[in-house]
Amino acid sequence: MEKLIVNNYGSFDVTFAKSKGSTMWDINGKKYIDFIAGIGVNCLGHDYKPLVKAIAKQAKKQIHISNYYFSDVGAEYAKNLLNSLGFDRGYFGNSGAEANEAAIKLARKYGQLNGGSKRKTIVTLESSFHGRTLATLTATGQDRFHPDSFAPYPDGFKTIKANDFEGLKNAFDDTTAALFIECIQGEGGVNLIDKEWAQAAAKAARDAGAIVMCDEVQTGVGRTGTFLASDDLGIEPEVVTLAKGIAGGIPMGACLFRGKAKDVFAAGDHQSTFAGNPLACAAAQVVLDTVNNENFLYEVKQKGEYIRNIIKTWDLPIVKDVRGEGLMIGTQIDTKIKPFDIEVKCLEEGLCTTTAGSDVVRFLPPLTISYDEIDAGLKIYKKVLESFC
């Protein structure tokens, strides 16, 4: 495939042909348990009947129209999403990077309107990840994502250390437009954000005249056991970004606004040709109806605890920590072993995983994963970890 498609992803030499639930089969018929769900995208698993039906039905009616007009399904979904999450307005895009780019532009305009040209700085966290565009890369608090080959990077970003109360004393001033944080740092290593620190940081940012924005591209849409992880932190952000699981596999992102942020954008400020097309909105409505349910979200929490607790009972010397919320799970591995080597071995044995940070194996399985599939995947995972002991 590298002769045809540039291998930006470092893809493995595996080609999948079909999937169902949380199980996939390659072109040779080999079976794999899916503990990655397209990096959190396939939140309802594969071949989820209501989602497939809604996509097929909408495809017959309308796949795309220009955003010069509204679609009936798009208008209905926007109303339902905003009402259920307590936001006033929103913008639909096609990916997490697009959603975060919209948030960055909104923050810059908010700063301009509420402090002039000096209020442009966006504060993010060390070990964060916000996307692959130039602006979202710069917002990302990891040096490895800032190679000289892509320089120069946009200015106006500052990083602070998460969970560091002392660092908040000088973190914000009259040049700060926004605090922009992940509620759990996914790519950074499934790093948890302390609730008291998050609330203190949000207060400090607002006291300085800035708004608070949460990147929930990975944590949102029920991944952590609440529809928004920011609800658990109790910081009520003015802006939230969503993507990955929002439409169950159809490319989509969203940037939601309320409070001081709701009236910042005006016509022409931010646009995208494919954004919020009827097909994506039809799929997203199924996800909203399915995930935004207390019983469903309770099950997500229970499954996550089940996985973490089982890994802990193995008491393997190479496992230094097991952390996460809901079905966003990280196993911290002894630094003498590369998580990538574990990922490779898992794939050979029929388990799809991924890595995060420098020492973490990460799980992001479908939220609908069955306990039988969990047990099958964990059986493989234990075998692989034991092979490295």
Tab-separated table of C-alpha atoms in Angstrom:
chain	number	residue	atom	x	y	z
A	1	MET	CA	0.000	0.000	0.000
A	2	GLU	CA	2.908	2.393	0.606
A	3	LYS	CA	3.443	2.517	-3.145
A	4	LEU	CA	-0.072	3.904	-3.466
A	5	ILE	CA	-0.714	5.780	-0.214
A	6	VAL	CA	1.930	7.694	1.738
A	7	ASN	CA	2.340	5.785	5.006
A	8	ASN	CA	1.945	8.756	7.344
A	9	TYR	CA	0.404	6.442	9.911
A	10	GLY	CA	3.123	3.802	10.076
A	11	SER	CA	0.377	1.308	9.292
A	12	PHE	CA	0.749	-2.388	10.044
A	13	ASP	CA	0.662	-4.936	7.238
A	14	VAL	CA	-2.895	-6.018	8.057
A	15	THR	CA	-5.902	-5.441	5.817
A	16	PHE	CA	-9.343	-5.800	7.343
A	17	ALA	CA	-12.322	-7.030	5.338
A	18	LYS	CA	-15.282	-7.130	7.752
A	19	SER	CA	-16.267	-6.383	11.324
A	20	LYS	CA	-19.134	-6.993	13.723
A	21	GLY	CA	-19.553	-5.749	17.268
A	22	SER	CA	-16.031	-5.492	18.676
A	23	THR	CA	-14.581	-8.207	16.464
A	24	MET	CA	-12.824	-7.806	13.105
A	25	TRP	CA	-11.562	-10.206	10.436
A	26	ASP	CA	-8.731	-9.595	7.992
A	27	ILE	CA	-8.679	-10.614	4.328
A	28	ASN	CA	-7.239	-13.996	5.313
A	29	GLY	CA	-10.061	-14.696	7.742
A	30	LYS	CA	-8.008	-14.140	10.900
A	31	LYS	CA	-10.069	-12.895	13.851
A	32	TYR	CA	-9.140	-9.901	16.019
A	33	ILE	CA	-10.692	-8.373	19.153
A	34	ASP	CA	-11.013	-4.617	18.674
A	35	PHE	CA	-9.728	-2.699	21.716
A	36	ILE	CA	-9.123	0.481	19.716
A	37	ALA	CA	-12.400	1.175	17.830
A	38	GLY	CA	-10.752	3.272	15.137
A	39	ILE	CA	-9.050	5.303	17.914
A	40	GLY	CA	-12.331	5.797	19.737
A	41	VAL	CA	-14.399	6.474	16.614
A	42	ASN	CA	-16.547	3.339	16.376
A	43	CYS	CA	-18.223	4.003	19.715
A	44	LEU	CA	-21.204	1.764	18.873
A	45	GLY	CA	-18.995	-0.961	17.465
A	46	HIS	CA	-19.169	-2.386	13.966
A	47	ASP	CA	-22.391	-3.171	12.102
A	48	TYR	CA	-24.603	-1.560	14.758
A	49	LYS	CA	-27.997	-2.093	13.170
A	50	PRO	CA	-29.752	1.207	14.068
A	51	LEU	CA	-26.716	3.169	12.842
A	52	VAL	CA	-26.459	1.217	9.584
A	53	LYS	CA	-30.192	1.652	8.991
A	54	ALA	CA	-30.095	5.407	9.627
A	55	ILE	CA	-27.117	5.903	7.297
A	56	ALA	CA	-28.757	3.895	4.510
A	57	LYS	CA	-32.063	5.732	4.930
A	58	GLN	CA	-30.408	9.144	4.869
A	59	ALA	CA	-28.229	8.226	1.879
A	60	LYS	CA	-31.393	7.635	-0.142
A	61	LYS	CA	-32.763	11.039	0.860
A	62	GLN	CA	-29.725	13.307	0.853
A	63	ILE	CA	-26.007	12.881	1.490
A	64	HIS	CA	-24.755	16.441	1.182
A	65	ILE	CA	-26.055	19.922	0.559
A	66	SER	CA	-24.287	23.268	0.669
A	67	ASN	CA	-24.091	25.014	4.020
A	68	TYR	CA	-25.728	27.975	2.299
A	69	TYR	CA	-28.875	26.080	3.309
A	70	PHE	CA	-30.065	23.997	6.273
A	71	SER	CA	-31.004	20.334	6.209
A	72	ASP	CA	-33.937	19.043	8.213
A	73	VAL	CA	-31.869	16.303	9.845
A	74	GLY	CA	-29.037	18.729	10.646
A	75	ALA	CA	-31.341	21.266	12.271
A	76	GLU	CA	-33.050	18.586	14.353
A	77	TYR	CA	-29.765	17.052	15.484
A	78	ALA	CA	-28.285	20.436	16.426
A	79	LYS	CA	-31.324	21.219	18.575
A	80	ASN	CA	-31.216	17.843	20.295
A	81	LEU	CA	-27.446	17.913	20.929
A	82	LEU	CA	-27.356	21.447	22.306
A	83	ASN	CA	-30.426	20.972	24.487
A	84	SER	CA	-29.166	17.723	25.970
A	85	LEU	CA	-25.712	19.105	26.794
A	86	GLY	CA	-26.718	22.601	27.885
A	87	PHE	CA	-25.076	24.643	25.132
A	88	ASP	CA	-26.514	27.558	23.167
A	89	ARG	CA	-24.924	27.277	19.732
A	90	GLY	CA	-22.479	25.144	17.820
A	91	TYR	CA	-20.422	24.594	14.696
A	92	PHE	CA	-20.095	21.266	12.898
A	93	GLY	CA	-16.900	20.173	11.170
A	94	ASN	CA	-15.383	16.943	9.885
A	95	SER	CA	-12.743	16.019	12.489
A	96	GLY	CA	-11.276	16.755	15.878
A	97	ALA	CA	-8.549	18.936	14.411
A	98	GLU	CA	-11.204	21.024	12.622
A	99	ALA	CA	-13.253	21.331	15.802
A	100	ASN	CA	-10.178	22.461	17.742
A	101	GLU	CA	-9.168	24.856	14.981
A	102	ALA	CA	-12.612	26.430	15.284
A	103	ALA	CA	-12.160	26.736	19.048
A	104	ILE	CA	-8.766	28.402	18.611
A	105	LYS	CA	-10.187	30.933	16.148
A	106	LEU	CA	-13.108	31.615	18.448
A	107	ALA	CA	-10.762	32.177	21.385
A	108	ARG	CA	-8.638	34.602	19.383
A	109	LYS	CA	-11.697	36.594	18.306
A	110	TYR	CA	-13.060	36.550	21.842
A	111	GLY	CA	-9.760	37.974	23.055
A	112	GLN	CA	-9.825	40.691	20.410
A	113	LEU	CA	-13.357	41.679	21.394
A	114	ASN	CA	-12.574	41.605	25.105
A	115	GLY	CA	-9.157	43.149	25.510
A	116	GLY	CA	-7.852	44.120	22.110
A	117	SER	CA	-4.880	42.761	20.179
A	118	LYS	CA	-2.868	41.930	23.307
A	119	ARG	CA	-5.410	39.315	24.501
A	120	LYS	CA	-4.505	36.464	22.157
A	121	THR	CA	-2.667	33.843	24.238
A	122	ILE	CA	-4.212	30.385	24.540
A	123	VAL	CA	-2.978	28.389	27.523
A	124	THR	CA	-2.739	24.604	27.111
A	125	LEU	CA	-1.176	21.832	29.187
A	126	GLU	CA	2.112	19.988	29.012
A	127	SER	CA	1.646	16.479	27.541
A	128	SER	CA	-1.538	17.576	25.754
A	129	PHE	CA	-2.546	16.757	22.188
A	130	HIS	CA	-4.945	18.845	20.108
A	131	GLY	CA	-4.497	17.858	16.458
A	132	ARG	CA	-2.329	17.859	13.362
A	133	THR	CA	-2.972	21.256	11.766
A	134	LEU	CA	-0.289	23.868	12.385
A	135	ALA	CA	-2.340	25.706	15.009
A	136	THR	CA	-3.450	22.554	16.849
A	137	LEU	CA	0.081	21.147	16.706
A	138	THR	CA	1.381	24.326	18.304
A	139	ALA	CA	-1.312	24.085	20.977
A	140	THR	CA	-0.112	20.529	21.663
A	141	GLY	CA	2.153	20.481	24.717
A	142	GLN	CA	4.612	17.830	23.495
A	143	ASP	CA	7.898	18.785	21.831
A	144	ARG	CA	7.940	15.654	19.677
A	145	PHE	CA	5.024	17.094	17.701
A	146	HIS	CA	6.984	20.257	16.885
A	147	PRO	CA	9.693	19.179	14.414
A	148	ASP	CA	11.723	21.873	12.669
A	149	SER	CA	10.461	20.557	9.327
A	150	PHE	CA	7.057	22.182	9.933
A	151	ALA	CA	8.367	25.489	11.337
A	152	PRO	CA	7.586	28.307	11.721
A	153	TYR	CA	4.676	27.626	14.056
A	154	PRO	CA	1.964	30.164	14.956
A	155	ASP	CA	2.598	32.236	18.050
A	156	GLY	CA	0.168	32.965	20.869
A	157	PHE	CA	0.310	29.650	22.764
A	158	LYS	CA	1.601	28.911	26.245
A	159	THR	CA	1.786	25.617	28.150
A	160	ILE	CA	1.475	25.015	31.870
A	161	LYS	CA	1.820	21.846	33.930
A	162	ALA	CA	-1.362	19.969	34.795
A	163	ASN	CA	-2.237	19.454	38.473
A	164	ASP	CA	0.355	22.034	39.557
A	165	PHE	CA	-1.417	24.482	41.875
A	166	GLU	CA	1.679	26.638	42.352
A	167	GLY	CA	1.960	27.116	38.590
A	168	LEU	CA	-1.497	28.694	38.436
A	169	LYS	CA	-0.286	31.803	40.255
A	170	ASN	CA	1.339	33.220	37.104
A	171	ALA	CA	-0.470	31.250	34.423
A	172	PHE	CA	-3.009	33.884	33.312
A	173	ASP	CA	-3.072	37.642	32.803
A	174	ASP	CA	-4.715	40.265	30.596
A	175	THR	CA	-3.072	38.706	27.503
A	176	THR	CA	-4.867	35.368	28.005
A	177	ALA	CA	-7.770	34.627	25.685
A	178	ALA	CA	-8.527	31.080	26.794
A	179	LEU	CA	-7.556	28.065	28.850
A	180	PHE	CA	-7.796	25.008	26.551
A	181	ILE	CA	-7.504	21.587	28.199
A	182	GLU	CA	-8.243	17.914	27.704
A	183	CYS	CA	-10.239	16.427	30.587
A	184	ILE	CA	-8.039	13.333	30.348
A	185	GLN	CA	-4.895	13.492	28.242
A	186	GLY	CA	-5.269	10.695	25.716
A	187	GLU	CA	-2.222	10.822	23.441
A	188	GLY	CA	-0.161	12.105	26.360
A	189	GLY	CA	-0.553	8.819	28.240
A	190	VAL	CA	-4.138	8.619	29.559
A	191	ASN	CA	-3.184	11.164	32.212
A	192	LEU	CA	-5.960	12.103	34.638
A	193	ILE	CA	-6.650	15.750	35.477
A	194	ASP	CA	-7.236	16.474	39.153
A	195	LYS	CA	-10.760	17.820	39.706
A	196	GLU	CA	-9.779	20.451	42.283
A	197	TRP	CA	-6.911	21.646	40.100
A	198	ALA	CA	-9.172	21.889	37.025
A	199	GLN	CA	-11.654	24.001	38.959
A	200	ALA	CA	-8.889	26.226	40.303
A	201	ALA	CA	-7.423	26.635	36.814
A	202	ALA	CA	-10.811	27.490	35.334
A	203	LYS	CA	-11.431	30.080	38.039
A	204	ALA	CA	-7.996	31.625	37.578
A	205	ALA	CA	-8.508	31.852	33.810
A	206	ARG	CA	-11.924	33.449	34.166
A	207	ASP	CA	-10.675	35.868	36.833
A	208	ALA	CA	-8.118	37.035	34.250
A	209	GLY	CA	-10.895	37.636	31.699
A	210	ALA	CA	-10.371	34.468	29.635
A	211	ILE	CA	-12.814	31.746	28.641
A	212	VAL	CA	-12.437	28.019	29.376
A	213	MET	CA	-12.419	25.497	26.540
A	214	CYS	CA	-12.346	21.696	26.799
A	215	ASP	CA	-10.998	19.447	24.079
A	216	GLU	CA	-13.321	16.453	24.407
A	217	VAL	CA	-12.472	14.977	21.024
A	218	GLN	CA	-11.447	11.743	22.744
A	219	THR	CA	-13.151	11.981	26.141
A	220	GLY	CA	-16.566	13.114	24.891
A	221	VAL	CA	-19.587	11.154	23.642
A	222	GLY	CA	-19.644	8.809	26.616
A	223	ARG	CA	-16.075	7.532	26.418
A	224	THR	CA	-15.428	8.126	30.141
A	225	GLY	CA	-18.885	7.106	31.362
A	226	THR	CA	-20.427	10.570	31.177
A	227	PHE	CA	-21.369	12.179	27.868
A	228	LEU	CA	-18.927	15.004	28.641
A	229	ALA	CA	-15.916	14.364	30.852
A	230	SER	CA	-15.913	18.059	31.767
A	231	ASP	CA	-19.124	17.392	33.700
A	232	ASP	CA	-17.119	15.179	36.062
A	233	LEU	CA	-14.511	17.921	36.500
A	234	GLY	CA	-17.243	20.453	37.265
A	235	ILE	CA	-15.729	23.334	35.276
A	236	GLU	CA	-18.633	24.162	32.893
A	237	PRO	CA	-16.499	25.274	29.919
A	238	GLU	CA	-17.739	28.001	27.583
A	239	VAL	CA	-16.492	25.924	24.626
A	240	VAL	CA	-16.365	22.147	24.126
A	241	THR	CA	-15.012	20.311	21.085
A	242	LEU	CA	-16.201	16.837	20.062
A	243	ALA	CA	-15.310	14.378	17.300
A	244	LYS	CA	-14.170	10.732	17.096
A	245	GLY	CA	-17.268	8.854	18.318
A	246	ILE	CA	-19.768	11.646	17.640
A	247	ALA	CA	-21.179	10.012	14.485
A	248	GLY	CA	-20.199	6.394	15.104
A	249	GLY	CA	-17.693	6.199	12.242
A	250	ILE	CA	-18.861	8.894	9.826
A	251	PRO	CA	-16.344	11.799	9.814
A	252	MET	CA	-17.681	14.610	11.989
A	253	GLY	CA	-16.602	17.113	14.595
A	254	ALA	CA	-18.368	19.781	16.625
A	255	CYS	CA	-17.462	22.934	18.497
A	256	LEU	CA	-20.153	23.941	21.006
A	257	PHE	CA	-20.502	27.380	22.621
A	258	ARG	CA	-22.340	28.944	25.546
A	259	GLY	CA	-22.126	31.923	27.852
A	260	LYS	CA	-19.505	34.467	26.818
A	261	ALA	CA	-18.606	32.377	23.757
A	262	LYS	CA	-22.054	31.922	22.215
A	263	ASP	CA	-22.148	35.111	20.132
A	264	VAL	CA	-18.477	35.414	19.132
A	265	PHE	CA	-18.644	33.837	15.675
A	266	ALA	CA	-20.370	35.700	12.853
A	267	ALA	CA	-21.049	34.847	9.201
A	268	GLY	CA	-17.789	34.204	7.353
A	269	ASP	CA	-15.635	33.647	10.451
A	270	HIS	CA	-15.252	29.883	9.990
A	271	GLN	CA	-16.534	27.588	7.258
A	272	SER	CA	-16.073	24.119	5.755
A	273	THR	CA	-17.561	22.577	2.628
A	274	PHE	CA	-18.545	19.180	4.034
A	275	ALA	CA	-19.262	20.280	7.605
A	276	GLY	CA	-22.449	18.999	9.207
A	277	ASN	CA	-23.715	17.240	6.099
A	278	PRO	CA	-27.048	15.377	6.415
A	279	LEU	CA	-25.443	11.916	6.359
A	280	ALA	CA	-23.154	12.703	9.292
A	281	CYS	CA	-25.968	14.319	11.257
A	282	ALA	CA	-28.264	11.318	10.723
A	283	ALA	CA	-25.547	9.034	12.079
A	284	ALA	CA	-24.797	11.402	14.956
A	285	GLN	CA	-28.450	11.410	16.005
A	286	VAL	CA	-28.336	7.626	16.474
A	287	VAL	CA	-25.199	7.981	18.600
A	288	LEU	CA	-26.811	10.713	20.709
A	289	ASP	CA	-29.971	8.662	21.235
A	290	THR	CA	-27.960	5.581	22.202
A	291	VAL	CA	-25.157	7.007	24.320
A	292	ASN	CA	-26.975	9.816	26.127
A	293	ASN	CA	-28.691	7.364	28.445
A	294	GLU	CA	-27.927	6.796	32.122
A	295	ASN	CA	-28.067	3.010	31.870
A	296	PHE	CA	-25.769	2.968	28.836
A	297	LEU	CA	-23.250	5.271	30.501
A	298	TYR	CA	-23.393	3.247	33.720
A	299	GLU	CA	-22.445	0.164	31.700
A	300	VAL	CA	-19.482	2.041	30.196
A	301	LYS	CA	-18.212	2.821	33.695
A	302	GLN	CA	-18.762	-0.768	34.836
A	303	LYS	CA	-16.927	-2.252	31.858
A	304	GLY	CA	-14.011	0.107	32.360
A	305	GLU	CA	-13.703	-0.803	36.036
A	306	TYR	CA	-13.938	-4.481	35.100
A	307	ILE	CA	-11.016	-4.197	32.665
A	308	ARG	CA	-8.807	-2.159	35.000
A	309	ASN	CA	-9.485	-4.385	37.995
A	310	ILE	CA	-8.682	-7.578	36.093
A	311	ILE	CA	-5.358	-6.192	34.839
A	312	LYS	CA	-4.470	-5.203	38.408
A	313	THR	CA	-5.182	-8.728	39.698
A	314	TRP	CA	-2.521	-10.127	37.357
A	315	ASP	CA	0.103	-8.373	39.493
A	316	LEU	CA	2.629	-8.414	36.658
A	317	PRO	CA	5.995	-6.731	37.365
A	318	ILE	CA	6.053	-4.869	34.047
A	319	VAL	CA	2.729	-3.132	34.810
A	320	LYS	CA	3.419	0.029	36.796
A	321	ASP	CA	-0.085	1.534	36.735
A	322	VAL	CA	-3.538	1.005	35.272
A	323	ARG	CA	-5.586	4.192	34.961
A	324	GLY	CA	-8.411	5.847	33.116
A	325	GLU	CA	-12.124	6.525	33.270
A	326	GLY	CA	-14.841	4.487	31.609
A	327	LEU	CA	-13.528	2.813	28.468
A	328	MET	CA	-10.507	5.090	28.130
A	329	ILE	CA	-7.818	2.946	29.718
A	330	GLY	CA	-4.037	3.120	29.943
A	331	THR	CA	-1.582	0.492	31.179
A	332	GLN	CA	1.707	2.105	32.169
A	333	ILE	CA	4.560	-0.241	31.284
A	334	ASP	CA	8.047	-0.540	32.772
A	335	THR	CA	10.301	1.815	30.818
A	336	LYS	CA	12.650	-1.037	29.914
A	337	ILE	CA	9.935	-2.300	27.543
A	338	LYS	CA	8.553	-0.374	24.585
A	339	PRO	CA	4.730	-0.201	24.483
A	340	PHE	CA	4.963	-0.380	20.696
A	341	ASP	CA	6.523	-3.844	20.955
A	342	ILE	CA	3.553	-4.923	23.071
A	343	GLU	CA	1.163	-3.432	20.497
A	344	VAL	CA	2.887	-5.407	17.724
A	345	LYS	CA	2.738	-8.661	19.688
A	346	CYS	CA	-0.922	-8.102	20.580
A	347	LEU	CA	-1.762	-7.647	16.916
A	348	GLU	CA	0.056	-10.871	16.043
A	349	GLU	CA	-2.054	-12.658	18.665
A	350	GLY	CA	-5.339	-11.124	17.455
A	351	LEU	CA	-5.851	-8.049	19.654
A	352	CYS	CA	-5.943	-4.486	18.331
A	353	THR	CA	-4.516	-1.931	20.766
A	354	THR	CA	-2.594	1.327	20.521
A	355	THR	CA	-0.043	3.297	22.545
A	356	ALA	CA	-0.001	6.690	24.259
A	357	GLY	CA	2.807	8.858	25.595
A	358	SER	CA	6.150	7.096	25.994
A	359	ASP	CA	5.204	4.186	28.244
A	360	VAL	CA	1.477	3.420	27.961
A	361	VAL	CA	-0.583	0.808	26.132
A	362	ARG	CA	-4.011	2.338	25.515
A	363	PHE	CA	-7.464	0.776	25.131
A	364	LEU	CA	-10.395	2.613	23.502
A	365	PRO	CA	-12.812	-0.246	22.737
A	366	PRO	CA	-16.339	0.281	21.408
A	367	LEU	CA	-18.668	1.409	24.181
A	368	THR	CA	-20.910	-1.506	23.210
A	369	ILE	CA	-18.224	-4.158	23.689
A	370	SER	CA	-19.563	-7.351	25.271
A	371	TYR	CA	-18.046	-8.977	28.337
A	372	ASP	CA	-17.248	-12.048	26.224
A	373	GLU	CA	-15.219	-9.850	23.866
A	374	ILE	CA	-13.568	-8.115	26.823
A	375	ASP	CA	-12.565	-11.464	28.313
A	376	ALA	CA	-11.247	-12.707	24.972
A	377	GLY	CA	-9.169	-9.569	24.515
A	378	LEU	CA	-7.817	-9.614	28.055
A	379	LYS	CA	-6.817	-13.255	27.690
A	380	ILE	CA	-4.629	-12.267	24.735
A	381	TYR	CA	-3.315	-9.188	26.540
A	382	LYS	CA	-2.270	-11.172	29.599
A	383	LYS	CA	-0.486	-13.727	27.444
A	384	VAL	CA	1.418	-10.975	25.644
A	385	LEU	CA	2.379	-9.108	28.844
A	386	GLU	CA	3.593	-12.353	30.438
A	387	SER	CA	5.806	-12.978	27.417
A	388	PHE	CA	7.687	-9.763	28.244
A	389	CYS	CA	8.175	-10.602	31.944
